[in-house]
Structures are given as C-alpha cells and as structure tokens.
Amino acid sequence: MRKKTHLKKKKNISLKIILSSKDTLLLERYAKLNSMSEKTAAKKILKEYLAANVTLPKDESENQLSLFAPRETDIFDFIR
C-alpha cells in the first residue's frame, strides 16, 4: 500500500516513450495477460516501479529539531 502524500497537485505531464521491438512485444504481452491496454499497462508498471524505488524527502520540520539537541564539543576546536 502506498502512502498518501501531501504534495501540491500539479499538472499532469505527458511523455513520449520509444521502446525497442522486444520491449514493445513484452508490453503487449503484459497488457494482454492483464486484460488492459498498452497505455494502461505502461502507467501501472511505471507507477509500481516508482512507488517501490523512489523515496519521498522527509519533512524539513524533522531536521530542525536537531538544532536543539545537545552537542558534544571538543576543546581543541577553538584553538587557532
């Protein structure tokens, strides 16, 4: 299950993908096995790949909490 994101909605983009004949054949077979069009199959494959391999950046508010964390300083840091 994918997490819902709180990103601002942007316009959809359209991509032109040029596939090799072998990849085209694989896409056609995948679409036929799953009873969908090639366009829908490509969208599904791309969405699943991105969900599994791309992580969203963490909120900046989490990073700011470290400003107040105690730090250990070395006395030799202040020697010129």
PDB file of N, CA, C and O in Angstrom:
ATOM      1  N   MET A   1       0.839  -1.166   0.000  1.00  0.00           N
ATOM      2  CA  MET A   1       0.000   0.000   0.000  1.00  0.00           C
ATOM      3  C   MET A   1       0.891   1.238   0.000  1.00  0.00           C
ATOM      4  O   MET A   1       1.845   1.322   0.743  1.00  0.00           O
ATOM      5  N   ARG A   2       0.596   2.171  -0.844  1.00  0.00           N
ATOM      6  CA  ARG A   2       1.383   3.397  -0.935  1.00  0.00           C
ATOM      7  C   ARG A   2       0.891   4.418   0.070  1.00  0.00           C
ATOM      8  O   ARG A   2      -0.286   4.476   0.390  1.00  0.00           O
ATOM      9  N   LYS A   3       1.817   5.229   0.552  1.00  0.00           N
ATOM     10  CA  LYS A   3       1.453   6.314   1.450  1.00  0.00           C
ATOM     11  C   LYS A   3       0.889   7.465   0.638  1.00  0.00           C
ATOM     12  O   LYS A   3       1.334   7.736  -0.467  1.00  0.00           O
ATOM     13  N   LYS A   4      -0.068   8.139   1.210  1.00  0.00           N
ATOM     14  CA  LYS A   4      -0.596   9.333   0.558  1.00  0.00           C
ATOM     15  C   LYS A   4       0.354  10.480   0.838  1.00  0.00           C
ATOM     16  O   LYS A   4       0.885  10.608   1.939  1.00  0.00           O
ATOM     17  N   THR A   5       0.569  11.299  -0.123  1.00  0.00           N
ATOM     18  CA  THR A   5       1.476  12.421   0.048  1.00  0.00           C
ATOM     19  C   THR A   5       0.687  13.712   0.163  1.00  0.00           C
ATOM     20  O   THR A   5      -0.440  13.818  -0.313  1.00  0.00           O
ATOM     21  N   HIS A   6       1.280  14.681   0.796  1.00  0.00           N
ATOM     22  CA  HIS A   6       0.640  15.972   0.963  1.00  0.00           C
ATOM     23  C   HIS A   6       1.287  16.994   0.033  1.00  0.00           C
ATOM     24  O   HIS A   6       1.475  18.134   0.390  1.00  0.00           O
ATOM     25  N   LEU A   7       1.656  16.549  -1.143  1.00  0.00           N
ATOM     26  CA  LEU A   7       2.269  17.441  -2.111  1.00  0.00           C
ATOM     27  C   LEU A   7       1.190  18.213  -2.844  1.00  0.00           C
ATOM     28  O   LEU A   7       0.076  17.733  -3.035  1.00  0.00           O
ATOM     29  N   LYS A   8       1.544  19.402  -3.257  1.00  0.00           N
ATOM     30  CA  LYS A   8       0.602  20.204  -4.029  1.00  0.00           C
ATOM     31  C   LYS A   8       0.360  19.518  -5.367  1.00  0.00           C
ATOM     32  O   LYS A   8       1.276  18.980  -5.977  1.00  0.00           O
ATOM     33  N   LYS A   9      -0.881  19.551  -5.802  1.00  0.00           N
ATOM     34  CA  LYS A   9      -1.200  18.921  -7.077  1.00  0.00           C
ATOM     35  C   LYS A   9      -0.685  19.799  -8.203  1.00  0.00           C
ATOM     36  O   LYS A   9      -0.877  21.003  -8.214  1.00  0.00           O
ATOM     37  N   LYS A  10      -0.027  19.157  -9.128  1.00  0.00           N
ATOM     38  CA  LYS A  10       0.494  19.857 -10.295  1.00  0.00           C
ATOM     39  C   LYS A  10      -0.173  19.284 -11.530  1.00  0.00           C
ATOM     40  O   LYS A  10      -0.869  18.287 -11.479  1.00  0.00           O
ATOM     41  N   LYS A  11       0.084  19.920 -12.632  1.00  0.00           N
ATOM     42  CA  LYS A  11      -0.475  19.435 -13.886  1.00  0.00           C
ATOM     43  C   LYS A  11       0.087  18.051 -14.209  1.00  0.00           C
ATOM     44  O   LYS A  11       1.198  17.714 -13.830  1.00  0.00           O
ATOM     45  N   ASN A  12      -0.693  17.294 -14.921  1.00  0.00           N
ATOM     46  CA  ASN A  12      -0.209  16.017 -15.426  1.00  0.00           C
ATOM     47  C   ASN A  12       0.791  16.285 -16.533  1.00  0.00           C
ATOM     48  O   ASN A  12       0.699  17.290 -17.241  1.00  0.00           O
ATOM     49  N   ILE A  13       1.727  15.386 -16.687  1.00  0.00           N
ATOM     50  CA  ILE A  13       2.682  15.522 -17.783  1.00  0.00           C
ATOM     51  C   ILE A  13       2.451  14.389 -18.768  1.00  0.00           C
ATOM     52  O   ILE A  13       1.942  13.334 -18.423  1.00  0.00           O
ATOM     53  N   SER A  14       2.802  14.627 -19.985  1.00  0.00           N
ATOM     54  CA  SER A  14       2.709  13.572 -20.986  1.00  0.00           C
ATOM     55  C   SER A  14       4.123  13.248 -21.446  1.00  0.00           C
ATOM     56  O   SER A  14       4.960  14.130 -21.616  1.00  0.00           O
ATOM     57  N   LEU A  15       4.381  11.975 -21.601  1.00  0.00           N
ATOM     58  CA  LEU A  15       5.693  11.504 -22.012  1.00  0.00           C
ATOM     59  C   LEU A  15       5.571  10.725 -23.306  1.00  0.00           C
ATOM     60  O   LEU A  15       4.607   9.986 -23.509  1.00  0.00           O
ATOM     61  N   LYS A  16       6.559  10.864 -24.131  1.00  0.00           N
ATOM     62  CA  LYS A  16       6.634  10.046 -25.329  1.00  0.00           C
ATOM     63  C   LYS A  16       7.755   9.047 -25.086  1.00  0.00           C
ATOM     64  O   LYS A  16       8.902   9.435 -24.878  1.00  0.00           O
ATOM     65  N   ILE A  17       7.407   7.771 -25.083  1.00  0.00           N
ATOM     66  CA  ILE A  17       8.383   6.721 -24.807  1.00  0.00           C
ATOM     67  C   ILE A  17       8.612   5.912 -26.075  1.00  0.00           C
ATOM     68  O   ILE A  17       7.661   5.424 -26.694  1.00  0.00           O
ATOM     69  N   ILE A  18       9.848   5.790 -26.442  1.00  0.00           N
ATOM     70  CA  ILE A  18      10.206   4.982 -27.603  1.00  0.00           C
ATOM     71  C   ILE A  18      10.782   3.664 -27.078  1.00  0.00           C
ATOM     72  O   ILE A  18      11.790   3.654 -26.387  1.00  0.00           O
ATOM     73  N   LEU A  19      10.089   2.575 -27.393  1.00  0.00           N
ATOM     74  CA  LEU A  19      10.508   1.258 -26.927  1.00  0.00           C
ATOM     75  C   LEU A  19      11.114   0.468 -28.076  1.00  0.00           C
ATOM     76  O   LEU A  19      10.733   0.628 -29.236  1.00  0.00           O
ATOM     77  N   SER A  20      12.032  -0.411 -27.718  1.00  0.00           N
ATOM     78  CA  SER A  20      12.577  -1.312 -28.718  1.00  0.00           C
ATOM     79  C   SER A  20      11.489  -2.326 -29.091  1.00  0.00           C
ATOM     80  O   SER A  20      10.478  -2.461 -28.403  1.00  0.00           O
ATOM     81  N   SER A  21      11.707  -3.046 -30.161  1.00  0.00           N
ATOM     82  CA  SER A  21      10.693  -4.013 -30.604  1.00  0.00           C
ATOM     83  C   SER A  21      10.508  -5.112 -29.558  1.00  0.00           C
ATOM     84  O   SER A  21       9.392  -5.587 -29.338  1.00  0.00           O
ATOM     85  N   LYS A  22      11.582  -5.498 -28.888  1.00  0.00           N
ATOM     86  CA  LYS A  22      11.496  -6.529 -27.849  1.00  0.00           C
ATOM     87  C   LYS A  22      10.683  -6.017 -26.656  1.00  0.00           C
ATOM     88  O   LYS A  22       9.816  -6.722 -26.135  1.00  0.00           O
ATOM     89  N   ASP A  23      10.929  -4.781 -26.227  1.00  0.00           N
ATOM     90  CA  ASP A  23      10.185  -4.204 -25.115  1.00  0.00           C
ATOM     91  C   ASP A  23       8.720  -3.974 -25.487  1.00  0.00           C
ATOM     92  O   ASP A  23       7.826  -4.140 -24.659  1.00  0.00           O
ATOM     93  N   THR A  24       8.478  -3.608 -26.730  1.00  0.00           N
ATOM     94  CA  THR A  24       7.109  -3.422 -27.197  1.00  0.00           C
ATOM     95  C   THR A  24       6.343  -4.740 -27.138  1.00  0.00           C
ATOM     96  O   THR A  24       5.197  -4.791 -26.696  1.00  0.00           O
ATOM     97  N   LEU A  25       6.994  -5.817 -27.557  1.00  0.00           N
ATOM     98  CA  LEU A  25       6.373  -7.135 -27.511  1.00  0.00           C
ATOM     99  C   LEU A  25       6.077  -7.537 -26.065  1.00  0.00           C
ATOM    100  O   LEU A  25       4.990  -8.051 -25.768  1.00  0.00           O
ATOM    101  N   LEU A  26       7.020  -7.268 -25.145  1.00  0.00           N
ATOM    102  CA  LEU A  26       6.795  -7.596 -23.737  1.00  0.00           C
ATOM    103  C   LEU A  26       5.633  -6.782 -23.158  1.00  0.00           C
ATOM    104  O   LEU A  26       4.816  -7.309 -22.398  1.00  0.00           O
ATOM    105  N   LEU A  27       5.564  -5.513 -23.519  1.00  0.00           N
ATOM    106  CA  LEU A  27       4.467  -4.672 -23.036  1.00  0.00           C
ATOM    107  C   LEU A  27       3.127  -5.160 -23.577  1.00  0.00           C
ATOM    108  O   LEU A  27       2.137  -5.227 -22.838  1.00  0.00           O
ATOM    109  N   GLU A  28       3.092  -5.531 -24.840  1.00  0.00           N
ATOM    110  CA  GLU A  28       1.850  -6.046 -25.427  1.00  0.00           C
ATOM    111  C   GLU A  28       1.406  -7.333 -24.742  1.00  0.00           C
ATOM    112  O   GLU A  28       0.227  -7.523 -24.451  1.00  0.00           O
ATOM    113  N   ARG A  29       2.371  -8.220 -24.462  1.00  0.00           N
ATOM    114  CA  ARG A  29       2.038  -9.474 -23.772  1.00  0.00           C
ATOM    115  C   ARG A  29       1.532  -9.206 -22.365  1.00  0.00           C
ATOM    116  O   ARG A  29       0.570  -9.819 -21.914  1.00  0.00           O
ATOM    117  N   TYR A  30       2.195  -8.290 -21.640  1.00  0.00           N
ATOM    118  CA  TYR A  30       1.775  -7.942 -20.280  1.00  0.00           C
ATOM    119  C   TYR A  30       0.355  -7.386 -20.288  1.00  0.00           C
ATOM    120  O   TYR A  30      -0.477  -7.757 -19.468  1.00  0.00           O
ATOM    121  N   ALA A  31       0.075  -6.502 -21.235  1.00  0.00           N
ATOM    122  CA  ALA A  31      -1.252  -5.896 -21.334  1.00  0.00           C
ATOM    123  C   ALA A  31      -2.308  -6.951 -21.666  1.00  0.00           C
ATOM    124  O   ALA A  31      -3.406  -6.941 -21.095  1.00  0.00           O
ATOM    125  N   LYS A  32      -1.978  -7.859 -22.548  1.00  0.00           N
ATOM    126  CA  LYS A  32      -2.930  -8.895 -22.944  1.00  0.00           C
ATOM    127  C   LYS A  32      -3.216  -9.849 -21.780  1.00  0.00           C
ATOM    128  O   LYS A  32      -4.349 -10.234 -21.540  1.00  0.00           O
ATOM    129  N   LEU A  33      -2.159 -10.208 -21.019  1.00  0.00           N
ATOM    130  CA  LEU A  33      -2.342 -11.109 -19.882  1.00  0.00           C
ATOM    131  C   LEU A  33      -3.199 -10.480 -18.787  1.00  0.00           C
ATOM    132  O   LEU A  33      -3.932 -11.180 -18.092  1.00  0.00           O
ATOM    133  N   ASN A  34      -3.106  -9.171 -18.633  1.00  0.00           N
ATOM    134  CA  ASN A  34      -3.850  -8.476 -17.584  1.00  0.00           C
ATOM    135  C   ASN A  34      -5.123  -7.804 -18.100  1.00  0.00           C
ATOM    136  O   ASN A  34      -5.759  -7.042 -17.371  1.00  0.00           O
ATOM    137  N   SER A  35      -5.470  -8.068 -19.340  1.00  0.00           N
ATOM    138  CA  SER A  35      -6.693  -7.541 -19.960  1.00  0.00           C
ATOM    139  C   SER A  35      -6.794  -6.019 -19.848  1.00  0.00           C
ATOM    140  O   SER A  35      -7.765  -5.477 -19.326  1.00  0.00           O
ATOM    141  N   MET A  36      -5.759  -5.344 -20.312  1.00  0.00           N
ATOM    142  CA  MET A  36      -5.750  -3.877 -20.319  1.00  0.00           C
ATOM    143  C   MET A  36      -5.034  -3.391 -21.557  1.00  0.00           C
ATOM    144  O   MET A  36      -4.400  -4.171 -22.262  1.00  0.00           O
ATOM    145  N   SER A  37      -5.150  -2.101 -21.814  1.00  0.00           N
ATOM    146  CA  SER A  37      -4.480  -1.533 -22.973  1.00  0.00           C
ATOM    147  C   SER A  37      -2.992  -1.352 -22.668  1.00  0.00           C
ATOM    148  O   SER A  37      -2.577  -1.371 -21.511  1.00  0.00           O
ATOM    149  N   GLU A  38      -2.210  -1.150 -23.727  1.00  0.00           N
ATOM    150  CA  GLU A  38      -0.774  -0.946 -23.531  1.00  0.00           C
ATOM    151  C   GLU A  38      -0.489   0.331 -22.733  1.00  0.00           C
ATOM    152  O   GLU A  38       0.416   0.383 -21.918  1.00  0.00           O
ATOM    153  N   LYS A  39      -1.300   1.353 -22.979  1.00  0.00           N
ATOM    154  CA  LYS A  39      -1.124   2.620 -22.275  1.00  0.00           C
ATOM    155  C   LYS A  39      -1.366   2.444 -20.776  1.00  0.00           C
ATOM    156  O   LYS A  39      -0.580   2.906 -19.947  1.00  0.00           O
ATOM    157  N   THR A  40      -2.448   1.748 -20.414  1.00  0.00           N
ATOM    158  CA  THR A  40      -2.755   1.500 -19.009  1.00  0.00           C
ATOM    159  C   THR A  40      -1.694   0.612 -18.372  1.00  0.00           C
ATOM    160  O   THR A  40      -1.291   0.830 -17.225  1.00  0.00           O
ATOM    161  N   ALA A  41      -1.217  -0.374 -19.118  1.00  0.00           N
ATOM    162  CA  ALA A  41      -0.179  -1.264 -18.602  1.00  0.00           C
ATOM    163  C   ALA A  41       1.109  -0.494 -18.334  1.00  0.00           C
ATOM    164  O   ALA A  41       1.756  -0.690 -17.295  1.00  0.00           O
ATOM    165  N   ALA A  42       1.489   0.395 -19.242  1.00  0.00           N
ATOM    166  CA  ALA A  42       2.710   1.182 -19.051  1.00  0.00           C
ATOM    167  C   ALA A  42       2.575   2.088 -17.836  1.00  0.00           C
ATOM    168  O   ALA A  42       3.518   2.232 -17.052  1.00  0.00           O
ATOM    169  N   LYS A  43       1.404   2.702 -17.646  1.00  0.00           N
ATOM    170  CA  LYS A  43       1.174   3.550 -16.478  1.00  0.00           C
ATOM    171  C   LYS A  43       1.297   2.739 -15.190  1.00  0.00           C
ATOM    172  O   LYS A  43       1.902   3.175 -14.213  1.00  0.00           O
ATOM    173  N   LYS A  44       0.696   1.558 -15.182  1.00  0.00           N
ATOM    174  CA  LYS A  44       0.720   0.706 -13.997  1.00  0.00           C
ATOM    175  C   LYS A  44       2.146   0.277 -13.669  1.00  0.00           C
ATOM    176  O   LYS A  44       2.568   0.328 -12.514  1.00  0.00           O
ATOM    177  N   ILE A  45       2.887  -0.131 -14.677  1.00  0.00           N
ATOM    178  CA  ILE A  45       4.271  -0.574 -14.472  1.00  0.00           C
ATOM    179  C   ILE A  45       5.119   0.575 -13.946  1.00  0.00           C
ATOM    180  O   ILE A  45       5.893   0.407 -12.995  1.00  0.00           O
ATOM    181  N   LEU A  46       4.970   1.745 -14.529  1.00  0.00           N
ATOM    182  CA  LEU A  46       5.735   2.909 -14.102  1.00  0.00           C
ATOM    183  C   LEU A  46       5.381   3.312 -12.671  1.00  0.00           C
ATOM    184  O   LEU A  46       6.258   3.600 -11.855  1.00  0.00           O
ATOM    185  N   LYS A  47       4.095   3.310 -12.348  1.00  0.00           N
ATOM    186  CA  LYS A  47       3.649   3.685 -11.002  1.00  0.00           C
ATOM    187  C   LYS A  47       4.199   2.715  -9.950  1.00  0.00           C
ATOM    188  O   LYS A  47       4.697   3.125  -8.904  1.00  0.00           O
ATOM    189  N   GLU A  48       4.138   1.414 -10.233  1.00  0.00           N
ATOM    190  CA  GLU A  48       4.640   0.408  -9.286  1.00  0.00           C
ATOM    191  C   GLU A  48       6.153   0.531  -9.119  1.00  0.00           C
ATOM    192  O   GLU A  48       6.672   0.410  -8.013  1.00  0.00           O
ATOM    193  N   TYR A  49       6.864   0.782 -10.208  1.00  0.00           N
ATOM    194  CA  TYR A  49       8.315   0.921 -10.140  1.00  0.00           C
ATOM    195  C   TYR A  49       8.701   2.139  -9.296  1.00  0.00           C
ATOM    196  O   TYR A  49       9.568   2.064  -8.425  1.00  0.00           O
ATOM    197  N   LEU A  50       8.052   3.264  -9.537  1.00  0.00           N
ATOM    198  CA  LEU A  50       8.375   4.480  -8.794  1.00  0.00           C
ATOM    199  C   LEU A  50       8.019   4.342  -7.316  1.00  0.00           C
ATOM    200  O   LEU A  50       8.766   4.805  -6.450  1.00  0.00           O
ATOM    201  N   ALA A  51       6.900   3.710  -7.015  1.00  0.00           N
ATOM    202  CA  ALA A  51       6.497   3.532  -5.619  1.00  0.00           C
ATOM    203  C   ALA A  51       7.494   2.649  -4.871  1.00  0.00           C
ATOM    204  O   ALA A  51       7.752   2.865  -3.683  1.00  0.00           O
ATOM    205  N   ALA A  52       8.061   1.677  -5.560  1.00  0.00           N
ATOM    206  CA  ALA A  52       8.986   0.756  -4.899  1.00  0.00           C
ATOM    207  C   ALA A  52      10.407   1.306  -4.814  1.00  0.00           C
ATOM    208  O   ALA A  52      11.159   0.945  -3.901  1.00  0.00           O
ATOM    209  N   ASN A  53      10.801   2.189  -5.712  1.00  0.00           N
ATOM    210  CA  ASN A  53      12.206   2.580  -5.793  1.00  0.00           C
ATOM    211  C   ASN A  53      12.518   4.033  -5.465  1.00  0.00           C
ATOM    212  O   ASN A  53      13.683   4.381  -5.352  1.00  0.00           O
ATOM    213  N   VAL A  54      11.520   4.870  -5.327  1.00  0.00           N
ATOM    214  CA  VAL A  54      11.774   6.286  -5.069  1.00  0.00           C
ATOM    215  C   VAL A  54      11.210   6.635  -3.697  1.00  0.00           C
ATOM    216  O   VAL A  54      10.047   6.355  -3.412  1.00  0.00           O
ATOM    217  N   THR A  55      12.045   7.248  -2.868  1.00  0.00           N
ATOM    218  CA  THR A  55      11.576   7.668  -1.558  1.00  0.00           C
ATOM    219  C   THR A  55      11.328   9.165  -1.572  1.00  0.00           C
ATOM    220  O   THR A  55      12.054   9.921  -2.207  1.00  0.00           O
ATOM    221  N   LEU A  56      10.303   9.568  -0.866  1.00  0.00           N
ATOM    222  CA  LEU A  56       9.986  10.981  -0.773  1.00  0.00           C
ATOM    223  C   LEU A  56      10.887  11.637   0.267  1.00  0.00           C
ATOM    224  O   LEU A  56      11.250  11.006   1.260  1.00  0.00           O
ATOM    225  N   PRO A  57      11.252  12.887   0.066  1.00  0.00           N
ATOM    226  CA  PRO A  57      12.085  13.561   1.063  1.00  0.00           C
ATOM    227  C   PRO A  57      11.328  13.730   2.371  1.00  0.00           C
ATOM    228  O   PRO A  57      10.111  13.891   2.381  1.00  0.00           O
ATOM    229  N   LYS A  58      12.095  13.682   3.484  1.00  0.00           N
ATOM    230  CA  LYS A  58      11.476  13.850   4.796  1.00  0.00           C
ATOM    231  C   LYS A  58      11.076  15.304   4.985  1.00  0.00           C
ATOM    232  O   LYS A  58      11.609  16.199   4.338  1.00  0.00           O
ATOM    233  N   ASP A  59      10.154  15.510   5.892  1.00  0.00           N
ATOM    234  CA  ASP A  59       9.727  16.870   6.205  1.00  0.00           C
ATOM    235  C   ASP A  59      10.896  17.660   6.777  1.00  0.00           C
ATOM    236  O   ASP A  59      11.714  17.132   7.524  1.00  0.00           O
ATOM    237  N   GLU A  60      10.964  18.933   6.447  1.00  0.00           N
ATOM    238  CA  GLU A  60      12.028  19.777   6.954  1.00  0.00           C
ATOM    239  C   GLU A  60      11.887  20.013   8.451  1.00  0.00           C
ATOM    240  O   GLU A  60      12.859  20.264   9.136  1.00  0.00           O
ATOM    241  N   SER A  61      10.684  19.921   8.969  1.00  0.00           N
ATOM    242  CA  SER A  61      10.474  20.157  10.396  1.00  0.00           C
ATOM    243  C   SER A  61      11.207  19.122  11.240  1.00  0.00           C
ATOM    244  O   SER A  61      11.652  19.411  12.339  1.00  0.00           O
ATOM    245  N   GLU A  62      11.354  17.902  10.735  1.00  0.00           N
ATOM    246  CA  GLU A  62      12.093  16.877  11.472  1.00  0.00           C
ATOM    247  C   GLU A  62      13.566  17.249  11.580  1.00  0.00           C
ATOM    248  O   GLU A  62      14.188  17.037  12.597  1.00  0.00           O
ATOM    249  N   ASN A  63      14.125  17.808  10.530  1.00  0.00           N
ATOM    250  CA  ASN A  63      15.531  18.165  10.539  1.00  0.00           C
ATOM    251  C   ASN A  63      15.815  19.330  11.477  1.00  0.00           C
ATOM    252  O   ASN A  63      16.896  19.438  12.023  1.00  0.00           O
ATOM    253  N   GLN A  64      14.869  20.212  11.679  1.00  0.00           N
ATOM    254  CA  GLN A  64      15.093  21.382  12.518  1.00  0.00           C
ATOM    255  C   GLN A  64      15.136  21.039  13.997  1.00  0.00           C
ATOM    256  O   GLN A  64      15.673  21.802  14.789  1.00  0.00           O
ATOM    257  N   LEU A  65      14.605  19.907  14.381  1.00  0.00           N
ATOM    258  CA  LEU A  65      14.638  19.520  15.782  1.00  0.00           C
ATOM    259  C   LEU A  65      16.054  19.254  16.266  1.00  0.00           C
ATOM    260  O   LEU A  65      16.339  19.382  17.448  1.00  0.00           O
ATOM    261  N   SER A  66      16.943  18.907  15.379  1.00  0.00           N
ATOM    262  CA  SER A  66      18.320  18.626  15.777  1.00  0.00           C
ATOM    263  C   SER A  66      19.065  19.897  16.186  1.00  0.00           C
ATOM    264  O   SER A  66      20.140  19.814  16.773  1.00  0.00           O
ATOM    265  N   LEU A  67      18.512  21.069  15.911  1.00  0.00           N
ATOM    266  CA  LEU A  67      19.161  22.317  16.316  1.00  0.00           C
ATOM    267  C   LEU A  67      19.219  22.449  17.834  1.00  0.00           C
ATOM    268  O   LEU A  67      20.124  23.075  18.381  1.00  0.00           O
ATOM    269  N   PHE A  68      18.256  21.846  18.518  1.00  0.00           N
ATOM    270  CA  PHE A  68      18.175  21.973  19.964  1.00  0.00           C
ATOM    271  C   PHE A  68      18.750  20.767  20.697  1.00  0.00           C
ATOM    272  O   PHE A  68      18.706  20.710  21.919  1.00  0.00           O
ATOM    273  N   ALA A  69      19.276  19.816  19.970  1.00  0.00           N
ATOM    274  CA  ALA A  69      19.846  18.628  20.599  1.00  0.00           C
ATOM    275  C   ALA A  69      21.199  18.982  21.225  1.00  0.00           C
ATOM    276  O   ALA A  69      21.943  19.809  20.698  1.00  0.00           O
ATOM    277  N   PRO A  70      21.516  18.379  22.374  1.00  0.00           N
ATOM    278  CA  PRO A  70      22.813  18.666  22.992  1.00  0.00           C
ATOM    279  C   PRO A  70      23.941  18.143  22.111  1.00  0.00           C
ATOM    280  O   PRO A  70      23.845  17.065  21.526  1.00  0.00           O
ATOM    281  N   ARG A  71      24.976  18.943  22.001  1.00  0.00           N
ATOM    282  CA  ARG A  71      26.117  18.550  21.173  1.00  0.00           C
ATOM    283  C   ARG A  71      27.346  18.412  22.054  1.00  0.00           C
ATOM    284  O   ARG A  71      27.502  19.123  23.044  1.00  0.00           O
ATOM    285  N   GLU A  72      28.201  17.531  21.653  1.00  0.00           N
ATOM    286  CA  GLU A  72      29.457  17.366  22.362  1.00  0.00           C
ATOM    287  C   GLU A  72      30.499  18.165  21.596  1.00  0.00           C
ATOM    288  O   GLU A  72      30.687  17.974  20.400  1.00  0.00           O
ATOM    289  N   THR A  73      31.174  19.080  22.269  1.00  0.00           N
ATOM    290  CA  THR A  73      32.192  19.888  21.601  1.00  0.00           C
ATOM    291  C   THR A  73      33.561  19.479  22.101  1.00  0.00           C
ATOM    292  O   THR A  73      33.749  19.083  23.241  1.00  0.00           O
ATOM    293  N   ASP A  74      34.512  19.606  21.241  1.00  0.00           N
ATOM    294  CA  ASP A  74      35.898  19.279  21.559  1.00  0.00           C
ATOM    295  C   ASP A  74      36.609  20.588  21.874  1.00  0.00           C
ATOM    296  O   ASP A  74      36.475  21.567  21.132  1.00  0.00           O
ATOM    297  N   ILE A  75      37.372  20.638  22.945  1.00  0.00           N
ATOM    298  CA  ILE A  75      38.029  21.895  23.329  1.00  0.00           C
ATOM    299  C   ILE A  75      39.084  22.308  22.307  1.00  0.00           C
ATOM    300  O   ILE A  75      39.442  23.469  22.228  1.00  0.00           O
ATOM    301  N   PHE A  76      39.543  21.376  21.509  1.00  0.00           N
ATOM    302  CA  PHE A  76      40.557  21.703  20.524  1.00  0.00           C
ATOM    303  C   PHE A  76      39.969  22.357  19.273  1.00  0.00           C
ATOM    304  O   PHE A  76      40.684  22.803  18.404  1.00  0.00           O
ATOM    305  N   ASP A  77      38.649  22.407  19.165  1.00  0.00           N
ATOM    306  CA  ASP A  77      38.001  23.067  18.042  1.00  0.00           C
ATOM    307  C   ASP A  77      38.228  24.579  18.080  1.00  0.00           C
ATOM    308  O   ASP A  77      38.179  25.246  17.066  1.00  0.00           O
ATOM    309  N   PHE A  78      38.480  25.145  19.257  1.00  0.00           N
ATOM    310  CA  PHE A  78      38.586  26.586  19.405  1.00  0.00           C
ATOM    311  C   PHE A  78      40.028  27.105  19.353  1.00  0.00           C
ATOM    312  O   PHE A  78      40.268  28.265  19.516  1.00  0.00           O
ATOM    313  N   ILE A  79      40.996  26.237  19.139  1.00  0.00           N
ATOM    314  CA  ILE A  79      42.397  26.647  19.072  1.00  0.00           C
ATOM    315  C   ILE A  79      42.693  27.125  17.658  1.00  0.00           C
ATOM    316  O   ILE A  79      42.356  26.486  16.685  1.00  0.00           O
ATOM    317  N   ARG A  80      43.399  28.259  17.583  1.00  0.00           N
ATOM    318  CA  ARG A  80      43.744  28.806  16.273  1.00  0.00           C
ATOM    319  C   ARG A  80      45.095  28.351  15.826  1.00  0.00           C
ATOM    320  O   ARG A  80      46.012  28.165  16.453  1.00  0.00           O
TER     321      ARG A  80
END
